[in-house]
CSV table of C-alpha atoms in Angstrom, one decimal:
chain,number,residue,atom,x,y,z
K,1,MET,CA,-48.9,-13.3,-17.0
K,2,THR,CA,-51.1,-10.2,-17.5
K,3,ILE,CA,-51.3,-7.9,-14.5
K,4,LEU,CA,-53.3,-4.7,-14.1
K,5,ILE,CA,-52.3,-2.5,-11.3
K,6,THR,CA,-54.9,0.1,-10.5
K,7,ASN,CA,-55.3,3.0,-8.0
K,8,ALA,CA,-51.6,3.6,-7.8
K,9,ARG,CA,-49.3,6.6,-7.5
K,10,LEU,CA,-47.1,6.3,-10.6
K,11,ILE,CA,-43.6,7.5,-9.8
K,12,ASP,CA,-42.0,8.4,-13.1
K,13,PRO,CA,-38.3,9.3,-12.7
K,14,GLU,CA,-38.0,10.2,-16.4
K,15,ALA,CA,-40.9,12.7,-16.5
K,16,GLN,CA,-40.2,13.6,-12.8
K,17,THR,CA,-43.9,13.1,-12.0
K,18,ASP,CA,-45.9,11.6,-9.2
K,19,VAL,CA,-49.5,11.1,-10.3
K,20,PRO,CA,-52.4,8.7,-9.7
K,21,GLY,CA,-53.0,6.1,-12.4
K,22,TRP,CA,-52.9,2.5,-13.6
K,23,LEU,CA,-50.4,0.3,-15.3
K,24,LEU,CA,-50.9,-2.8,-17.5
K,25,VAL,CA,-48.3,-5.6,-17.6
K,26,ARG,CA,-48.3,-8.2,-20.4
K,27,ASP,CA,-45.7,-10.7,-21.6
K,28,GLY,CA,-43.1,-9.3,-19.2
K,29,ARG,CA,-43.3,-5.7,-20.4
K,30,ILE,CA,-45.3,-2.6,-19.7
K,31,ALA,CA,-48.2,-2.7,-22.2
K,32,ASP,CA,-50.0,0.5,-21.3
K,33,ARG,CA,-50.5,3.1,-18.6
K,34,GLY,CA,-52.9,5.9,-17.9
K,35,ASN,CA,-54.4,8.3,-15.4
K,36,GLY,CA,-58.1,7.8,-16.0
K,37,ALA,CA,-60.3,4.8,-15.7
K,38,ALA,CA,-58.4,1.5,-16.0
K,39,PRO,CA,-59.3,-0.6,-19.1
K,40,ALA,CA,-61.4,-3.8,-18.8
K,41,VAL,CA,-59.0,-6.6,-19.6
K,42,GLU,CA,-58.6,-10.3,-18.6
K,43,ALA,CA,-55.8,-10.0,-16.0
K,44,ARG,CA,-54.8,-10.4,-12.4
K,45,VAL,CA,-56.0,-7.1,-11.0
K,46,ILE,CA,-54.0,-5.6,-8.1
K,47,ASP,CA,-55.6,-2.6,-6.3
K,48,ALA,CA,-52.6,-0.6,-5.1
K,49,GLY,CA,-54.8,1.3,-2.6
K,50,GLY,CA,-53.1,4.6,-3.4
K,51,LYS,CA,-49.6,3.2,-2.8
K,52,CYS,CA,-46.6,4.0,-5.0
K,53,LEU,CA,-45.6,2.1,-8.1
K,54,ALA,CA,-42.1,2.8,-9.4
K,55,PRO,CA,-39.4,1.2,-11.6
K,56,GLY,CA,-37.4,-1.5,-9.9
K,57,ILE,CA,-34.2,-0.4,-8.3
K,58,VAL,CA,-30.9,-1.0,-10.3
K,59,ASP,CA,-28.3,-1.4,-7.6
K,60,ILE,CA,-24.7,-1.0,-8.6
K,61,GLY,CA,-22.0,-2.4,-6.3
K,62,VAL,CA,-23.6,-5.4,-4.6
K,63,LYS,CA,-21.3,-7.9,-3.0
K,64,THR,CA,-22.7,-11.4,-3.1
K,65,CYS,CA,-19.6,-13.2,-1.5
K,66,GLU,CA,-19.8,-16.1,-4.0
K,67,PRO,CA,-17.5,-17.7,-4.6
K,68,GLY,CA,-15.3,-18.0,-1.5
K,69,GLU,CA,-17.3,-16.4,1.4
K,70,ARG,CA,-20.7,-18.1,1.2
K,71,HIS,CA,-20.9,-18.0,5.1
K,72,LYS,CA,-21.4,-14.2,4.7
K,73,GLU,CA,-23.7,-14.2,1.8
K,74,SER,CA,-24.7,-16.2,-1.3
K,75,ILE,CA,-26.2,-15.3,-4.6
K,76,ARG,CA,-29.4,-17.0,-3.5
K,77,THR,CA,-29.7,-15.0,-0.3
K,78,ALA,CA,-28.6,-11.7,-1.8
K,79,GLY,CA,-31.3,-12.2,-4.5
K,80,ALA,CA,-34.0,-12.9,-1.9
K,81,ALA,CA,-32.9,-9.7,0.0
K,82,ALA,CA,-32.9,-7.7,-3.2
K,83,ALA,CA,-36.4,-8.9,-4.1
K,84,ALA,CA,-37.7,-7.9,-0.7
K,85,GLY,CA,-36.0,-4.5,-1.0
K,86,GLY,CA,-37.5,-3.6,-4.4
K,87,VAL,CA,-34.2,-4.2,-6.2
K,88,THR,CA,-34.8,-5.8,-9.5
K,89,THR,CA,-31.3,-5.7,-10.9
K,90,MET,CA,-28.2,-6.4,-8.8
K,91,VAL,CA,-24.9,-5.3,-10.4
K,92,THR,CA,-22.4,-7.4,-8.5
K,93,ARG,CA,-18.8,-6.7,-7.5
K,94,PRO,CA,-15.8,-8.8,-8.4
K,95,ASP,CA,-14.2,-8.6,-5.0
K,96,THR,CA,-14.8,-12.3,-4.2
K,97,THR,CA,-12.4,-15.0,-3.3
K,98,PRO,CA,-10.9,-15.5,-5.8
K,99,PRO,CA,-11.7,-12.3,-7.7
K,100,ILE,CA,-13.8,-12.4,-10.8
K,101,ASP,CA,-11.0,-11.7,-13.2
K,102,THR,CA,-11.4,-14.4,-15.9
K,103,PRO,CA,-14.2,-15.2,-18.3
K,104,GLU,CA,-14.6,-18.6,-16.6
K,105,ALA,CA,-15.2,-17.0,-13.2
K,106,LEU,CA,-17.6,-14.5,-14.7
K,107,GLU,CA,-19.5,-17.2,-16.5
K,108,PHE,CA,-19.8,-19.1,-13.2
K,109,VAL,CA,-21.4,-16.3,-11.3
K,110,ARG,CA,-23.5,-15.3,-14.2
K,111,ARG,CA,-25.0,-18.8,-14.5
K,112,ARG,CA,-25.5,-19.0,-10.7
K,113,GLY,CA,-27.4,-15.8,-10.9
K,114,GLU,CA,-29.7,-17.1,-13.6
K,115,GLN,CA,-30.3,-20.3,-11.6
K,116,VAL,CA,-30.9,-19.1,-8.1
K,117,SER,CA,-31.5,-15.3,-8.0
K,118,PRO,CA,-35.2,-14.2,-8.3
K,119,VAL,CA,-33.9,-10.8,-9.6
K,120,ARG,CA,-31.7,-9.9,-12.5
K,121,MET,CA,-28.0,-10.2,-11.8
K,122,LEU,CA,-25.3,-8.5,-13.8
K,123,PRO,CA,-21.7,-9.3,-12.7
K,124,MET,CA,-18.9,-6.8,-13.0
K,125,ALA,CA,-15.3,-8.0,-13.6
K,126,ALA,CA,-12.0,-7.0,-12.1
K,127,LEU,CA,-10.0,-4.3,-14.0
K,128,THR,CA,-6.6,-5.9,-13.1
K,129,LYS,CA,-5.7,-9.4,-12.5
K,130,GLY,CA,-6.2,-10.4,-8.9
K,131,ARG,CA,-7.3,-6.8,-8.2
K,132,GLU,CA,-3.6,-6.2,-7.6
K,133,GLY,CA,-3.1,-3.2,-9.9
K,134,ARG,CA,-0.2,-4.7,-11.9
K,135,GLU,CA,-1.7,-6.1,-15.1
K,136,MET,CA,-5.1,-5.5,-16.7
K,137,THR,CA,-7.5,-8.3,-17.2
K,138,GLU,CA,-8.7,-9.6,-20.6
K,139,ILE,CA,-11.3,-6.8,-21.0
K,140,GLY,CA,-12.5,-7.9,-24.4
K,141,PHE,CA,-13.0,-11.5,-23.5
K,142,LEU,CA,-14.8,-10.5,-20.2
K,143,LEU,CA,-17.1,-8.2,-22.2
K,144,ASP,CA,-18.0,-11.1,-24.5
K,145,ALA,CA,-18.7,-13.2,-21.4
K,146,GLY,CA,-21.2,-10.6,-20.1
K,147,ALA,CA,-19.2,-8.2,-17.8
K,148,ALA,CA,-21.4,-5.2,-17.0
K,149,ALA,CA,-18.4,-3.0,-16.1
K,150,PHE,CA,-14.9,-3.2,-14.8
K,151,THR,CA,-13.7,-2.4,-11.3
K,152,ASP,CA,-11.1,-3.2,-8.7
K,153,CYS,CA,-13.5,-2.0,-6.0
K,154,ASP,CA,-11.7,-0.5,-3.1
K,155,HIS,CA,-8.3,-1.6,-4.4
K,156,VAL,CA,-7.0,1.6,-6.0
K,157,VAL,CA,-4.7,1.1,-9.0
K,158,THR,CA,-1.7,3.2,-7.9
K,159,ASP,CA,0.4,2.6,-11.1
K,160,THR,CA,-0.9,5.3,-13.4
K,161,LYS,CA,0.8,3.7,-16.4
K,162,VAL,CA,-1.2,0.5,-15.9
K,163,LEU,CA,-4.4,2.4,-15.3
K,164,THR,CA,-3.8,4.6,-18.4
K,165,ARG,CA,-3.4,1.5,-20.5
K,166,ALA,CA,-6.5,-0.1,-19.1
K,167,MET,CA,-8.5,3.0,-19.6
K,168,THR,CA,-7.3,3.4,-23.2
K,169,TYR,CA,-8.1,-0.3,-24.0
K,170,ALA,CA,-11.5,-0.1,-22.3
K,171,ARG,CA,-12.3,3.1,-24.2
K,172,SER,CA,-11.6,1.3,-27.5
K,173,LEU,CA,-14.2,-1.3,-26.5
K,174,GLY,CA,-16.7,1.0,-25.0
K,175,ALA,CA,-16.4,-0.6,-21.6
K,176,LEU,CA,-17.4,1.2,-18.4
K,177,LEU,CA,-14.8,1.6,-15.6
K,178,ILE,CA,-16.0,2.0,-12.1
K,179,MET,CA,-13.3,3.4,-9.8
K,180,HIS,CA,-13.0,4.1,-6.1
K,181,PRO,CA,-11.7,7.7,-5.7
K,182,GLN,CA,-9.2,7.7,-2.8
K,183,ASP,CA,-5.6,8.4,-2.3
K,184,PRO,CA,-4.5,5.1,-0.7
K,185,GLY,CA,-1.4,6.7,0.9
K,186,LEU,CA,-3.7,9.0,2.9
K,187,SER,CA,-6.6,6.6,3.4
K,188,GLY,CA,-4.7,3.4,4.2
K,189,GLY,CA,-5.6,2.1,7.7
K,190,ALA,CA,-8.1,4.8,8.4
K,191,ALA,CA,-11.3,4.0,10.3
K,192,VAL,CA,-13.0,7.4,10.5
K,193,THR,CA,-12.9,10.8,8.9
K,194,SER,CA,-10.4,13.3,10.4
K,195,GLY,CA,-11.7,16.0,12.8
K,196,LYS,CA,-12.4,16.7,16.4
K,197,PHE,CA,-14.6,13.7,16.8
K,198,ALA,CA,-11.9,11.3,15.5
K,199,SER,CA,-9.4,12.9,17.8
K,200,LEU,CA,-11.6,12.5,20.8
K,201,LYS,CA,-12.2,8.9,19.9
K,202,GLY,CA,-8.5,8.2,19.3
K,203,LEU,CA,-9.1,6.5,16.0
K,204,PRO,CA,-7.0,6.5,12.9
K,205,ALA,CA,-8.5,9.0,10.5
K,206,VAL,CA,-8.4,10.1,6.9
K,207,SER,CA,-8.8,13.6,5.6
K,208,PRO,CA,-11.7,14.2,3.0
K,209,MET,CA,-8.9,15.5,0.8
K,210,ALA,CA,-7.9,11.9,0.1
K,211,GLU,CA,-11.1,11.5,-1.9
K,212,ARG,CA,-10.6,14.8,-3.8
K,213,ILE,CA,-7.0,13.9,-4.6
K,214,GLY,CA,-8.0,10.4,-5.9
K,215,LEU,CA,-10.8,11.9,-8.0
K,216,GLU,CA,-8.7,14.6,-9.5
K,217,ARG,CA,-6.1,12.0,-10.5
K,218,ASP,CA,-8.7,9.8,-12.1
K,219,LEU,CA,-10.4,12.6,-13.9
K,220,ALA,CA,-7.1,13.8,-15.4
K,221,LEU,CA,-6.5,10.3,-16.8
K,222,VAL,CA,-10.1,10.3,-18.1
K,223,GLU,CA,-9.4,13.6,-19.9
K,224,MET,CA,-6.3,12.0,-21.4
K,225,THR,CA,-7.9,8.7,-22.5
K,226,ARG,CA,-11.5,9.7,-22.9
K,227,ALA,CA,-12.6,6.5,-21.0
K,228,ARG,CA,-16.1,5.9,-19.7
K,229,TYR,CA,-15.8,6.5,-16.0
K,230,HIS,CA,-18.0,6.2,-13.0
K,231,ALA,CA,-16.9,7.1,-9.4
K,232,ASP,CA,-18.5,4.5,-7.1
K,233,GLN,CA,-18.8,6.8,-4.1
K,234,ILE,CA,-18.5,10.5,-3.8
K,235,THR,CA,-18.9,11.4,-0.1
K,236,THR,CA,-17.2,14.8,0.5
K,237,ALA,CA,-18.1,18.3,-0.5
K,238,ALA,CA,-14.4,18.8,-1.4
K,239,ALA,CA,-14.7,16.4,-4.3
K,240,LEU,CA,-17.8,18.0,-5.9
K,241,PRO,CA,-16.0,20.9,-7.8
K,242,ALA,CA,-13.8,18.5,-9.7
K,243,LEU,CA,-16.8,16.3,-10.6
K,244,THR,CA,-18.8,19.4,-11.8
K,245,ARG,CA,-15.8,20.6,-13.9
K,246,ALA,CA,-15.4,17.2,-15.6
K,247,LYS,CA,-19.1,17.1,-16.5
K,248,THR,CA,-19.0,20.7,-17.8
K,249,ASP,CA,-16.0,19.8,-19.9
K,250,GLY,CA,-18.0,17.1,-21.6
K,251,LEU,CA,-16.1,14.1,-20.1
K,252,ASP,CA,-18.1,10.8,-20.0
K,253,VAL,CA,-18.2,10.8,-16.2
K,254,THR,CA,-20.9,9.9,-13.7
K,255,ALA,CA,-20.8,9.4,-9.9
K,256,GLY,CA,-22.6,7.6,-7.2
K,257,VAL,CA,-23.1,7.7,-3.4
K,258,SER,CA,-24.1,5.1,-1.0
K,259,ILE,CA,-27.4,5.4,1.0
K,260,HIS,CA,-25.4,5.3,4.2
K,261,HIS,CA,-23.5,8.5,3.3
K,262,LEU,CA,-26.8,10.2,2.5
K,263,THR,CA,-28.5,9.3,5.8
K,264,LEU,CA,-25.8,8.9,8.4
K,265,ASN,CA,-22.9,10.9,9.7
K,266,GLU,CA,-19.7,10.5,11.6
K,267,PHE,CA,-21.4,10.9,15.0
K,268,ASP,CA,-23.4,7.8,14.4
K,269,VAL,CA,-20.3,5.8,15.2
K,270,GLY,CA,-21.0,6.8,18.8
K,271,ASP,CA,-19.3,4.5,21.3
K,272,TYR,CA,-17.2,2.6,18.6
K,273,ARG,CA,-20.3,0.9,17.0
K,274,THR,CA,-18.7,-1.2,14.3
K,275,PHE,CA,-22.0,-1.7,12.3
K,276,PHE,CA,-21.4,2.0,11.3
K,277,LYS,CA,-17.9,1.3,10.0
K,278,VAL,CA,-18.1,1.6,6.2
K,279,LYS,CA,-15.7,2.5,3.4
K,280,PRO,CA,-15.2,5.4,2.9
K,281,PRO,CA,-15.9,6.3,6.5
K,282,LEU,CA,-19.0,8.2,7.5
K,283,ARG,CA,-18.5,12.0,7.0
K,284,ALA,CA,-19.4,15.2,8.7
K,285,GLU,CA,-23.0,16.4,8.6
K,286,ASP,CA,-22.0,19.2,6.2
K,287,ASP,CA,-20.7,16.7,3.8
K,288,ARG,CA,-23.8,14.6,4.1
K,289,LEU,CA,-26.0,17.5,3.3
K,290,ALA,CA,-23.8,18.5,0.4
K,291,MET,CA,-24.3,14.9,-1.0
K,292,VAL,CA,-28.1,15.1,-0.7
K,293,GLU,CA,-28.0,18.5,-2.5
K,294,ALA,CA,-25.7,17.0,-5.2
K,295,VAL,CA,-28.2,14.2,-5.8
K,296,ALA,CA,-31.1,16.7,-6.0
K,297,ASP,CA,-29.3,18.8,-8.6
K,298,GLY,CA,-28.0,15.9,-10.6
K,299,THR,CA,-24.3,16.4,-9.9
K,300,ILE,CA,-24.3,12.9,-8.3
K,301,ASP,CA,-26.2,10.6,-10.6
K,302,ILE,CA,-26.7,7.3,-8.7
K,303,ILE,CA,-27.6,6.1,-5.2
K,304,SER,CA,-26.6,2.5,-4.4
K,305,SER,CA,-26.7,0.3,-1.4
K,306,MET,CA,-23.0,-0.7,-1.5
K,307,HIS,CA,-24.2,-4.0,0.1
K,308,THR,CA,-21.2,-5.5,1.9
K,309,PRO,CA,-22.0,-8.5,4.1
K,310,GLN,CA,-19.7,-9.1,7.1
K,311,ASP,CA,-20.1,-11.9,9.6
K,312,GLU,CA,-20.3,-11.4,13.4
K,313,GLU,CA,-16.7,-12.4,13.9
K,314,SER,CA,-15.6,-9.7,11.5
K,315,LYS,CA,-17.6,-7.0,13.2
K,316,ARG,CA,-17.4,-7.9,16.9
K,317,LEU,CA,-13.9,-6.5,17.1
K,318,PRO,CA,-12.3,-3.2,18.2
K,319,PHE,CA,-13.4,-0.5,15.8
K,320,GLU,CA,-10.0,0.1,14.3
K,321,VAL,CA,-9.6,-3.6,13.2
K,322,ALA,CA,-13.3,-4.5,12.5
K,323,ALA,CA,-14.2,-5.1,8.9
K,324,SER,CA,-15.9,-2.3,6.9
K,325,GLY,CA,-19.2,-2.6,5.3
K,326,ALA,CA,-23.0,-2.9,5.9
K,327,VAL,CA,-25.8,-4.9,4.3
K,328,ALA,CA,-28.3,-2.7,2.6
K,329,LEU,CA,-30.3,-4.4,-0.1
K,330,GLU,CA,-33.4,-4.4,2.1
K,331,THR,CA,-32.8,-1.1,3.8
K,332,LEU,CA,-32.0,1.0,0.7
K,333,LEU,CA,-35.6,2.0,0.0
K,334,PRO,CA,-36.7,2.7,3.6
K,335,ALA,CA,-33.5,4.6,4.2
K,336,GLY,CA,-34.2,6.6,1.1
K,337,MET,CA,-37.7,7.4,2.5
K,338,ARG,CA,-35.9,9.3,5.2
K,339,LEU,CA,-34.8,11.8,2.6
K,340,PHE,CA,-38.3,12.0,1.1
K,341,HIS,CA,-40.0,12.5,4.4
K,342,ALA,CA,-37.4,15.2,5.4
K,343,GLY,CA,-38.4,17.1,2.2
K,344,GLN,CA,-34.9,16.8,0.8
K,345,LEU,CA,-35.6,14.6,-2.2
K,346,SER,CA,-38.9,13.8,-4.1
K,347,LEU,CA,-39.8,10.3,-5.0
K,348,PRO,CA,-39.1,10.9,-8.7
K,349,GLN,CA,-35.7,12.3,-7.8
K,350,LEU,CA,-35.0,9.3,-5.6
K,351,PHE,CA,-35.9,6.8,-8.4
K,352,ARG,CA,-34.0,8.8,-11.0
K,353,ALA,CA,-30.9,8.1,-8.9
K,354,MET,CA,-31.8,4.5,-7.9
K,355,ALA,CA,-33.4,3.2,-11.1
K,356,LEU,CA,-33.3,5.4,-14.2
K,357,ASN,CA,-29.7,6.7,-14.1
K,358,PRO,CA,-28.0,3.4,-13.2
K,359,ALA,CA,-30.0,1.7,-15.9
K,360,ARG,CA,-29.0,4.3,-18.5
K,361,ARG,CA,-25.3,4.2,-17.4
K,362,LEU,CA,-25.2,0.5,-18.0
K,363,GLY,CA,-27.2,0.6,-21.3
K,364,LEU,CA,-30.2,-1.2,-19.9
K,365,ASP,CA,-33.8,-0.6,-21.0
K,366,THR,CA,-35.1,-0.8,-17.4
K,367,GLY,CA,-35.5,2.0,-14.8
K,368,THR,CA,-38.6,3.5,-16.5
K,369,LEU,CA,-42.4,3.3,-16.6
K,370,ASP,CA,-42.4,3.8,-20.4
K,371,VAL,CA,-44.7,1.6,-22.5
K,372,ASP,CA,-42.8,-1.4,-23.9
K,373,ALA,CA,-40.1,-1.2,-21.2
K,374,PRO,CA,-39.4,-4.4,-19.2
K,375,ALA,CA,-42.0,-4.7,-16.3
K,376,ASP,CA,-39.4,-4.5,-13.5
K,377,LEU,CA,-41.4,-2.7,-10.9
K,378,VAL,CA,-41.7,-2.1,-7.2
K,379,LEU,CA,-45.0,-1.4,-5.4
K,380,PHE,CA,-44.4,0.2,-2.0
K,381,ASP,CA,-45.9,2.1,0.9
K,382,PRO,CA,-43.7,5.2,1.6
K,383,ASN,CA,-45.5,5.8,4.9
K,384,ALA,CA,-45.6,2.4,6.5
K,385,PRO,CA,-43.7,2.6,9.9
K,386,PHE,CA,-41.7,-0.2,11.4
K,387,VAL,CA,-38.7,-0.8,13.8
K,388,LEU,CA,-36.0,-2.7,12.0
K,389,ASP,CA,-34.9,-6.0,13.5
K,390,ARG,CA,-31.7,-7.1,11.8
K,391,PHE,CA,-32.5,-10.7,12.4
K,392,THR,CA,-35.5,-10.5,10.1
K,393,LEU,CA,-33.3,-9.5,7.1
K,394,ARG,CA,-33.0,-12.1,4.4
K,395,SER,CA,-29.2,-11.6,4.0
K,396,LYS,CA,-27.1,-14.2,5.7
K,397,SER,CA,-25.1,-11.5,7.5
K,398,LYS,CA,-27.0,-9.0,9.7
K,399,ASN,CA,-24.5,-6.1,9.8
K,400,THR,CA,-26.9,-3.2,9.3
K,401,PRO,CA,-26.4,0.2,11.0
K,402,PHE,CA,-30.2,0.7,11.1
K,403,ASP,CA,-30.8,-2.1,13.6
K,404,GLY,CA,-33.4,-1.0,16.1
K,405,MET,CA,-34.2,2.2,14.3
K,406,ARG,CA,-37.7,3.5,13.5
K,407,MET,CA,-38.1,3.6,9.7
K,408,GLU,CA,-40.8,4.3,7.2
K,409,GLY,CA,-41.4,2.6,3.8
K,410,LYS,CA,-42.2,-1.0,3.1
K,411,VAL,CA,-42.0,-2.9,-0.2
K,412,LEU,CA,-45.4,-4.6,-0.9
K,413,MET,CA,-44.5,-6.3,-4.2
K,414,THR,CA,-41.6,-6.6,-6.6
K,415,LEU,CA,-42.0,-7.7,-10.2
K,416,VAL,CA,-39.2,-8.8,-12.6
K,417,ALA,CA,-40.2,-9.2,-16.2
K,418,GLY,CA,-43.8,-9.0,-15.2
K,419,GLU,CA,-43.6,-11.9,-12.7
K,420,PRO,CA,-44.0,-11.2,-8.9
K,421,VAL,CA,-40.8,-12.3,-7.1
K,422,PHE,CA,-41.8,-10.9,-3.8
K,423,GLU,CA,-45.2,-10.2,-2.2
K,424,ARG,CA,-45.6,-9.0,1.4
K,425,THR,CA,-48.1,-11.0,3.3
K,426,ALA,CA,-48.1,-9.1,6.6
């Protein structure tokens, strides 16, 4: 299919520009782009009406719940939610039931993604067998089977000898490790961040220092092994100096943050509202602002949804025992627009963190508007207002903290390899 998109605002995260122009898609790739009059070609012409055209979002850390928990989410429904949210590549987590820790399990989810997901799906594999932290997986075989990266998700490997061996082996193969920087001794059983608010609510809490301690340990091992390392979520200001130091020292280190930790804070928990229970817990407002600033200056590289579906039975419980996590594939972009409209991040900065940087970290050629790049694109209206109704979400689970909130930013069209996989009709 040949598509010509005219009268658009081209959001280029690589050049950090936001300019009017046109873009031509042919044979699944970006064939040409410009800022003057659009060429006369035989194509489906889409008049963007001055709306924004950007690279499709590459979302690292999506939980699809398949196999094992399809009542919460499936690859099909997660793919549909991703397409509606402008996410063109889902990088999926291995914390399924059972975990994705063998080439056979990885091949299963990879094939399922090819069969039923309208967007690209890159599965990650577990770093240790069963995500138990005792014995590393067959990293080489899993790489051959298509593993995008290796992670035990929120199960922190506490045995440093096991982790060191895994890092050393992964380094020899060029594999990327994605770790969850927390000290489990401090963070175990915690529901909120320590402070006056937690004390008033009487909830078990964790100090922000647990994240700093976990990150400092990981970075020391990275310095020793020279492994490729990505911290899945940095959420506290206390952890930023260690991250900055590691980058200054030339270590192969990047870091991410979830959209929830950029747009919400600890007070949103309110009267024990479990849809706001995420892992790590929501932080103080000063920490939130520090994370936004870290994204703006490039200290934090990647923004992700950390899409974690939970059913009603898991959430309709006392806050302390309710499951952690929130769905976010469809709310990632409109939540990001909060930062744009607040003047905290520009659209090119947002898409640098949501598309370009994650694509580069994974060695993908997406995330850009360059000619000859794959035509994975999102056309969206950054100003379109709406009130979010969680029951309209395409995910099976509806556990979003943004339910009932006034938001801005709607996806109008999502293209994967030049083919429309979502078009808004109303």
